[in-house]
Short mmCIF file of C-alpha atoms in Angstrom, two decimals:
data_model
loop_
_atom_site.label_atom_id
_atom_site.label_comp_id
_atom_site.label_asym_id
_atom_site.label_seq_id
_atom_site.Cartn_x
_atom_site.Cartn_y
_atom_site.Cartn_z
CA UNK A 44 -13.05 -15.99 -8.15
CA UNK A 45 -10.63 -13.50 -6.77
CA UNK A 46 -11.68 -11.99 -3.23
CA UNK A 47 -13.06 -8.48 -3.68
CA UNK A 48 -11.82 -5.49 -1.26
CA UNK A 49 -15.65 -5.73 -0.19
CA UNK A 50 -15.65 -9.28 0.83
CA UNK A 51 -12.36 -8.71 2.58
CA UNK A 52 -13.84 -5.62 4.59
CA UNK A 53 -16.08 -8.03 5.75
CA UNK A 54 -14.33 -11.26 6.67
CA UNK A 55 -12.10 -8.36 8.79
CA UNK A 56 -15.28 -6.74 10.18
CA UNK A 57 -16.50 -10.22 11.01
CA UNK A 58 -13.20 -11.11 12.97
CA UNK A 59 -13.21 -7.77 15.25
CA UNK A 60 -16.86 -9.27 16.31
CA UNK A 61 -18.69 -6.99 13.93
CA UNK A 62 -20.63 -9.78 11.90
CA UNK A 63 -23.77 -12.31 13.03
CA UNK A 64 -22.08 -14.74 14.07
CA UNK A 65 -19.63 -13.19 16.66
CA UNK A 66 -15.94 -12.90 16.43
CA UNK A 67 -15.31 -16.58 16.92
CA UNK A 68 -17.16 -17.09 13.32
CA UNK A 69 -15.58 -14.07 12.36
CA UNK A 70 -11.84 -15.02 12.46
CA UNK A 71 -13.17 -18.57 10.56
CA UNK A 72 -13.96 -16.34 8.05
CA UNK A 73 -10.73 -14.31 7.84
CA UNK A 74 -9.32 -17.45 7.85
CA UNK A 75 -11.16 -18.50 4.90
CA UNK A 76 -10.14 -15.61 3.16
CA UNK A 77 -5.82 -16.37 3.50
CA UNK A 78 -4.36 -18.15 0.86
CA UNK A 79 -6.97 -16.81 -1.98
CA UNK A 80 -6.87 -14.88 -5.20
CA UNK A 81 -6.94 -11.04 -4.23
CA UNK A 82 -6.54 -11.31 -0.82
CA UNK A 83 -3.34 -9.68 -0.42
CA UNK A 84 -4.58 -6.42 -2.88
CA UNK A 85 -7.79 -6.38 -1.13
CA UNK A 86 -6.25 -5.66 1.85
CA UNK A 87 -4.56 -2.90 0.55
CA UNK A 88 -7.64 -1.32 -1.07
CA UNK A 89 -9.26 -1.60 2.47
CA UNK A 90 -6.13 0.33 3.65
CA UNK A 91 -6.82 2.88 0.96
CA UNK A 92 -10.05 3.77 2.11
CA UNK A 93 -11.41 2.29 -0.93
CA UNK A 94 -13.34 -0.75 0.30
CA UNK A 95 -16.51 0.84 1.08
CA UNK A 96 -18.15 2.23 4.35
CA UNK A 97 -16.46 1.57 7.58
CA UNK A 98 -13.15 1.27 5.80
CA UNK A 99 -11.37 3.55 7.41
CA UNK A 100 -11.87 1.98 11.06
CA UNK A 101 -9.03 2.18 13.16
CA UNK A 102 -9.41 -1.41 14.63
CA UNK A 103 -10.31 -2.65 10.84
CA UNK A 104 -7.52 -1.02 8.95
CA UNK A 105 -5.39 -1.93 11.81
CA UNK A 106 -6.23 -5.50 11.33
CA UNK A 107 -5.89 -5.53 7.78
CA UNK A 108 -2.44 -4.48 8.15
CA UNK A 109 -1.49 -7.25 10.29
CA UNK A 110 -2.85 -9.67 8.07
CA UNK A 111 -1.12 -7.93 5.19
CA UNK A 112 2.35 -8.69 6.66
CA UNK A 113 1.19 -11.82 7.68
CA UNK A 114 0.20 -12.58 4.17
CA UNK A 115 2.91 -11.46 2.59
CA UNK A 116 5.38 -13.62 4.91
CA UNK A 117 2.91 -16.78 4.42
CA UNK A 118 2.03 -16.79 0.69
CA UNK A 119 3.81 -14.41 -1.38
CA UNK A 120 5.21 -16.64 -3.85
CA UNK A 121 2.00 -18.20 -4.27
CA UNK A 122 -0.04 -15.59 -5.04
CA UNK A 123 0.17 -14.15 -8.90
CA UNK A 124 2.44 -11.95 -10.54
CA UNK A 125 -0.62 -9.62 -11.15
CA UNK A 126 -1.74 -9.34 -8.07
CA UNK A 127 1.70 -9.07 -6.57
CA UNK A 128 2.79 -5.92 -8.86
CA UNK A 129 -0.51 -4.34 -7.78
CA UNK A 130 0.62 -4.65 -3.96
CA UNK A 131 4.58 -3.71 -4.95
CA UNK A 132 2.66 -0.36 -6.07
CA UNK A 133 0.25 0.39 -3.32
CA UNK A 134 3.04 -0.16 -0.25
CA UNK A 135 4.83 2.59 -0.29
CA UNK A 136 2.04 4.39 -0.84
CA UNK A 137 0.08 3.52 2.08
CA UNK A 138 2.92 4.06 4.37
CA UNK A 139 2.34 7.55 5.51
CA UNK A 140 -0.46 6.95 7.95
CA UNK A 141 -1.73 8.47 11.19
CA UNK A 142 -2.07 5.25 12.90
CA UNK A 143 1.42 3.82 13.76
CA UNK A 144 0.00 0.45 14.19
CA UNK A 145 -0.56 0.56 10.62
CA UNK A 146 2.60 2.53 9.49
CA UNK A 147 4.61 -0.41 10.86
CA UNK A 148 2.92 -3.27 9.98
CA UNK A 149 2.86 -1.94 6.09
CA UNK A 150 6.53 -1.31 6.77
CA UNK A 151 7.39 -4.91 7.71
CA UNK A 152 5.22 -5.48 5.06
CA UNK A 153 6.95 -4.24 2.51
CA UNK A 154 10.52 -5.49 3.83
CA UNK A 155 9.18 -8.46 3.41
CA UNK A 156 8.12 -7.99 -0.18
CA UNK A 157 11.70 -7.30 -0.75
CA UNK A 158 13.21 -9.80 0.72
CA UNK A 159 11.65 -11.86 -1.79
CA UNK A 160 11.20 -9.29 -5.22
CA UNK A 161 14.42 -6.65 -4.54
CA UNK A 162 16.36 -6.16 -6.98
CA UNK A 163 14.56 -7.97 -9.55
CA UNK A 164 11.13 -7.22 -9.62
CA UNK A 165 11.35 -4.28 -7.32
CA UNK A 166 14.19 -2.71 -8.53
CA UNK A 167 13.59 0.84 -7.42
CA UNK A 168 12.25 0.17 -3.69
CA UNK A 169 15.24 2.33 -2.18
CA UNK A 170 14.59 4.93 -4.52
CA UNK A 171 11.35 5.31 -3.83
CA UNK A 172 11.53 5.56 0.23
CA UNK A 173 14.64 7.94 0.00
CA UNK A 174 12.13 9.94 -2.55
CA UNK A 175 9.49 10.25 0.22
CA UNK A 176 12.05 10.83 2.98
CA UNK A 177 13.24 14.18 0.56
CA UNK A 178 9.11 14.78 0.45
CA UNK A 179 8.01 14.51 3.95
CA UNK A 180 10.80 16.25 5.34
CA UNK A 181 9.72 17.65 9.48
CA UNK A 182 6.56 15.37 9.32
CA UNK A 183 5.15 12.62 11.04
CA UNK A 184 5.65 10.58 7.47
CA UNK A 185 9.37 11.09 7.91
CA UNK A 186 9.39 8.94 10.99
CA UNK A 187 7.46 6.42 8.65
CA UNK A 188 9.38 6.46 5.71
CA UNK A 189 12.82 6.38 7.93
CA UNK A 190 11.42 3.43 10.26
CA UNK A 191 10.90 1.25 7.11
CA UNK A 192 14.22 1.95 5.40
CA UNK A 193 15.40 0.56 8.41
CA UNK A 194 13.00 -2.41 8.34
CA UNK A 195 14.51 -3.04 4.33
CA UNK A 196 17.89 -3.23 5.45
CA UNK A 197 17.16 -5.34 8.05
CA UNK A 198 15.89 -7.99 6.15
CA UNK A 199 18.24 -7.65 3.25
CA UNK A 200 21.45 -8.17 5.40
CA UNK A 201 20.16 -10.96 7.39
CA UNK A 202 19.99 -13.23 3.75
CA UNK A 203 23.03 -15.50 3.84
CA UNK A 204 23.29 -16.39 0.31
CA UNK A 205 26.73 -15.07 -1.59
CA UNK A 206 24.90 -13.29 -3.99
CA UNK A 207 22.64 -11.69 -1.61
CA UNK A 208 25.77 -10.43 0.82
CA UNK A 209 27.23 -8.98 -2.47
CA UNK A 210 24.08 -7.39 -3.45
CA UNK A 211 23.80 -5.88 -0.16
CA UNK A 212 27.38 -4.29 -0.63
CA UNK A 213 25.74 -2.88 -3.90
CA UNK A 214 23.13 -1.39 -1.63
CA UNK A 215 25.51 -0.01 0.85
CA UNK A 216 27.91 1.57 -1.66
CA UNK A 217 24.84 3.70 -3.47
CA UNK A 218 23.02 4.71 0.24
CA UNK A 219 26.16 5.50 2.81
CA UNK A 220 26.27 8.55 1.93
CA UNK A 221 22.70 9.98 2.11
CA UNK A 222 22.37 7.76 5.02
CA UNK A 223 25.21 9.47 6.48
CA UNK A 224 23.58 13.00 5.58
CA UNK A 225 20.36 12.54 7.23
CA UNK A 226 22.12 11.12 10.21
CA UNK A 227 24.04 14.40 11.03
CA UNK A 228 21.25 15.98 10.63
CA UNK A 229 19.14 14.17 12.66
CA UNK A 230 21.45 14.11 15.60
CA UNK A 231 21.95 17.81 15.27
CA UNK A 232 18.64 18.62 15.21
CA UNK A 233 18.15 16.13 18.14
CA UNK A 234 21.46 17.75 20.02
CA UNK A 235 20.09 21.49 20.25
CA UNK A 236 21.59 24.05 22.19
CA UNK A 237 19.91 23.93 25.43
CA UNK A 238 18.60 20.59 25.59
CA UNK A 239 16.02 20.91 23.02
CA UNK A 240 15.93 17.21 21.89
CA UNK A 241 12.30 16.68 20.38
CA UNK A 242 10.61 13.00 20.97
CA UNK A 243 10.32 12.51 16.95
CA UNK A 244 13.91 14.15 16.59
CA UNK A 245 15.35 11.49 18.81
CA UNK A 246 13.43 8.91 17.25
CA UNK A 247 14.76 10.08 13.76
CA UNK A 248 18.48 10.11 15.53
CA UNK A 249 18.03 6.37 16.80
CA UNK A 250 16.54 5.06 13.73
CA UNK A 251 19.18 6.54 11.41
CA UNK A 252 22.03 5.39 13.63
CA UNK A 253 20.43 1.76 13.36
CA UNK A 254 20.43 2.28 9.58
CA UNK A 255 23.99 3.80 9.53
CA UNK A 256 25.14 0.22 11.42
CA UNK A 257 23.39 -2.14 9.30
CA UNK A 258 24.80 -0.54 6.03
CA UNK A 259 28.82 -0.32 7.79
CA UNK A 260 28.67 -3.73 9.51
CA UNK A 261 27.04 -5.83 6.64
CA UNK A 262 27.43 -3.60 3.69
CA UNK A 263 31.73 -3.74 3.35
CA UNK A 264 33.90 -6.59 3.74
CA UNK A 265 35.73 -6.64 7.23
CA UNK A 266 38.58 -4.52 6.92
CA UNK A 267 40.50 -6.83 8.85
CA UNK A 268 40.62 -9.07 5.92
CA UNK A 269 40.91 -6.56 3.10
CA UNK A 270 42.51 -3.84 4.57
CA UNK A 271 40.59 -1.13 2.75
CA UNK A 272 39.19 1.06 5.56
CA UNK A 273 35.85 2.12 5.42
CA UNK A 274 34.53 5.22 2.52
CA UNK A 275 33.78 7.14 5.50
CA UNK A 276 35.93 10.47 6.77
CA UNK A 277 36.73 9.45 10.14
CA UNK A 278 35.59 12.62 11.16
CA UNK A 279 32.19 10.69 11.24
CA UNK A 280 33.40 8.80 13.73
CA UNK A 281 34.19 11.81 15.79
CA UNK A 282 31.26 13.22 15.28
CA UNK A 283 29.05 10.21 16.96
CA UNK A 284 31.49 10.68 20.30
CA UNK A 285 30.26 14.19 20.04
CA UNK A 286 26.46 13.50 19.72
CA UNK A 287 26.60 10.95 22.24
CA UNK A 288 28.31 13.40 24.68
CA UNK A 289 25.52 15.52 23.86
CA UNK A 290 23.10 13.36 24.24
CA UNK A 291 24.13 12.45 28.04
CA UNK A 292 23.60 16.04 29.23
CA UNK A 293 20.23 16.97 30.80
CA UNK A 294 16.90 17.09 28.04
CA UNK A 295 13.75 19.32 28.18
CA UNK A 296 11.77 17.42 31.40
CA UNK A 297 8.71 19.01 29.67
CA UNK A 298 9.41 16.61 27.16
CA UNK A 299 7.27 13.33 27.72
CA UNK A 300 9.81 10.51 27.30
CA UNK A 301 12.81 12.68 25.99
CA UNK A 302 15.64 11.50 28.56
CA UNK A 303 14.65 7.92 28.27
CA UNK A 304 15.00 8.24 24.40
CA UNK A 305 18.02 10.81 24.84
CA UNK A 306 19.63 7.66 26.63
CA UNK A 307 18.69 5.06 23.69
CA UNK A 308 19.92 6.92 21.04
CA UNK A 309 23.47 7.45 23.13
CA UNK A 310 23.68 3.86 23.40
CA UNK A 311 22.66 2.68 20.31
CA UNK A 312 25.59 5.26 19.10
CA UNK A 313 28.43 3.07 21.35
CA UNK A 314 27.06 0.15 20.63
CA UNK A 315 27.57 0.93 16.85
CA UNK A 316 31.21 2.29 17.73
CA UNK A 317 32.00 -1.28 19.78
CA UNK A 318 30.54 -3.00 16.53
CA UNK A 319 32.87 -1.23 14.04
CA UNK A 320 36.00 -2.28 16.44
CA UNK A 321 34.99 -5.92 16.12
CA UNK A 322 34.31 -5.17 12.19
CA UNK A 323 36.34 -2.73 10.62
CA UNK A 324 39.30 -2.27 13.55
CA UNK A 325 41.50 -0.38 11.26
CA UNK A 326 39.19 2.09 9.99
CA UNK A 327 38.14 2.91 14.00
CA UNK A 328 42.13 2.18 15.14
CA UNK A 329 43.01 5.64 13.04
CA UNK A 330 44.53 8.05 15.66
CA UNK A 331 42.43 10.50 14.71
CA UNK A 332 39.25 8.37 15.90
CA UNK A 333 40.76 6.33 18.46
CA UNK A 334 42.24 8.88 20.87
CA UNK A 335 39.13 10.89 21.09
CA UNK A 336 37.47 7.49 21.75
CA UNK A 337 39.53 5.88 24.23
CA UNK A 338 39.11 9.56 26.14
CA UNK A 339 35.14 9.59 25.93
CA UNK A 340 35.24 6.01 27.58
CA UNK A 341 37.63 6.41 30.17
CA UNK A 342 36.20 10.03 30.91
CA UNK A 343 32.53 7.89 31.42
CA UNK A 344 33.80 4.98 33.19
CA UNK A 345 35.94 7.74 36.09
CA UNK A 346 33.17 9.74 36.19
CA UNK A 347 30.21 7.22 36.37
CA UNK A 348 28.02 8.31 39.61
CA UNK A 349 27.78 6.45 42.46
CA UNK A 350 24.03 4.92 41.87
CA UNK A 351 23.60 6.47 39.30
CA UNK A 352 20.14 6.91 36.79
CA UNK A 353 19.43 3.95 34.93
CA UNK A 354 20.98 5.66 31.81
CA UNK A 355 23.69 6.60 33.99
CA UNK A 356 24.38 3.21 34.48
CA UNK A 357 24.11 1.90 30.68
CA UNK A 358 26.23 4.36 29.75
CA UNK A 359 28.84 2.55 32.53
CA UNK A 360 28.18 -0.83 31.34
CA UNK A 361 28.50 0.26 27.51
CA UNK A 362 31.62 1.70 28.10
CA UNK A 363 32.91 -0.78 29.99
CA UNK A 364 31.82 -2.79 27.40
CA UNK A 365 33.48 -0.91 24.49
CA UNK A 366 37.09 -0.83 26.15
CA UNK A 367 36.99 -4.63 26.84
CA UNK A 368 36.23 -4.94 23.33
CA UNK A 369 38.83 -2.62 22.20
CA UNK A 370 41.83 -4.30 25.11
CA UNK A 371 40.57 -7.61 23.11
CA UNK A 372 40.81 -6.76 19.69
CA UNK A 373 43.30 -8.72 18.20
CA UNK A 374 44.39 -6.66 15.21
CA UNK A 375 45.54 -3.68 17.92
CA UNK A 376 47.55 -6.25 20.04
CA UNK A 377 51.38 -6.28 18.63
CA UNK A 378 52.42 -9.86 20.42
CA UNK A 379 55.67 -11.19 19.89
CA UNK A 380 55.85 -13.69 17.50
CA UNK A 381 56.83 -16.49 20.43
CA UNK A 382 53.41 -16.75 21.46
CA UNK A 383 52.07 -16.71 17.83
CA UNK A 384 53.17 -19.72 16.95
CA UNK A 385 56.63 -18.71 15.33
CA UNK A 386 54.66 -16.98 12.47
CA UNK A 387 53.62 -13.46 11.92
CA UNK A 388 52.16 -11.74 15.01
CA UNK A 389 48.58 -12.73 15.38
CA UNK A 390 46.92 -9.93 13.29
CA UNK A 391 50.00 -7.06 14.18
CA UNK A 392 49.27 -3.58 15.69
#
């Protein structure tokens, strides 16, 4: 018979040492439960709030979440198409939820779920998270929403397959550009006059600009090979030297955690930069991008302080970083054709 929501409540009651038997016969019984008809939809209901009193436990909803992603990574394919539409339509749903433990588990959760169903069976998963980004605009579900478009793309470019690479590019194509959008706004909102960077504004900022690199780095053929430069006004470009100038000057101390966070999101912004070099060197070589660059590092590296903060000193080692990467890049290097081989120069600034 298929397991009930109430039979799961109580197999995850059970393993939190809420049954007779203590938590030692508790998780046997959880254990039980993995691998049978309705688990994975019960576990959702219990999510919901639907599986009867004490459903809405923090330590029990918490644990069902975990053992939803869990279950979905173990035994999605074997459990049945039924039960797995019922699940494709209560994930995205659930994800707005006070307790972050559970907003990210039901996040990996449904990456996972696409990793096996997009586009096929889940056709319309991107439309419906950019749908309840445009909904829970300046709330806490934002944060949610944003944190698992960025677990999607995640596991959608690590796939290997041909087909999957060139669906991804499909992907890319349609969401660069709102993607793009909600990054400069992020980073504007997180770059306010006077230091006003919010904690949830900078986490918006980091997770966008982790979103923004998985979409340019896996979502368009190397330009290097095809030497189409990126759909993408190098003014972008630009723009994250400015925001990550910005985000090196002094934040609100007031704000619990804001200058460790302000330092994250600056790094995570050169580290995309360095990545896009080693990617797409033609569509960062532009003058218009590279100059300001080139200034930004060498401006950080001269003016690094002596023993310095630690986010003084990952913004010297990023740096440093970037400009070896950029000295190295072969495509910028015009050697003579001598020393490549007799041919064409290896790759030709």
């Amino acid at each position: 018979a298929e397991l009930g929501e109430a039979e799961a409540l109580a197999a995850l009651g059970g393993a939190l040492g809420g049954g007779a038997g203590g938590a030692g016969a508790g998780d046997g019984a959880l254990r039980g439960c993995e691998g049978r008809a309705g688990f994975l939809a019960a576990l959702c209901g219990v999510l919901a709030g639907r599986g009867g009193a004490g459903a809405g436990a923090p330590g029990v909803r918490a644990l069902a979440a975990v053992c939803l992603k869990n279950g979905v990574a173990r035994g999605w394919r074997a459990a049945g198409a039924a039960e797995r539409a019922r699940v494709r339509g209560a994930l995205l749903v659930l994800l707005p939820d006070e307790d972050p433990v559970v907003a990210e588990h039901v996040a990996l959760a449904a990456a996972k779920v696409a990793r096996f169903d997009f586009p096929r069976e889940w056709p319309d998963v991107f439309e419906r998270v950019l749908g309840g980004l445009q909904a829970a605009a300046g709330s806490l579900a934002e944060a949610q929403y944003l944190l698992c478009l960025n677990h999607l793309l995640k596991e959608l470019a690590s796939k290997r397959l041909a087909s999957d690479k060139q669906q991804f590019r499909v992907v890319a194509g349609g969401l660069l550009q709102p993607v793009l959008e909600m990054w400069k706004r992020a980073h504007e909102a997180a770059c306010g006059r006077g230091g006003g960077a919010t904690g949830a504004g900078l986490e918006r900022a980091l997770l966008l600009t982790k979103c923004l690199r998985r979409l340019l780095v896996y979502g368009f053929a190397s330009d290097a090979r095809t030497l189409a430069l990126l759909p993408l006004d190098p003014g972008a470009f630009v723009l994250a030297l400015q925001f990550a100038s910005a985000l090196g000057q002094p934040v609100q101390a007031a704000v619990p955690g804001a200058l460790e966070a302000a330092g994250k999101a600056q790094e995570k912004l050169l580290k995309l930069l360095v990545e896009l070099v080693r990617v797409h060197p033609w569509s960062v070589g532009q003058p218009s991008v590279m100059g300001p660059l080139l200034t930004f590092l060498c401006g950080a590296v001269e003016q690094a302080p002596a023993g310095g903060a630690p986010a003084a000193e990952r913004l010297l080692v990023q740096s440093m970083t970037s400009l070896h990467a950029i000295l190295q890049c072969r495509e910028y290097r015009d050697e003579p054709e001598s020393e490549a081989g007799g041919g064409v120069g290896g790759g030709g600034g």
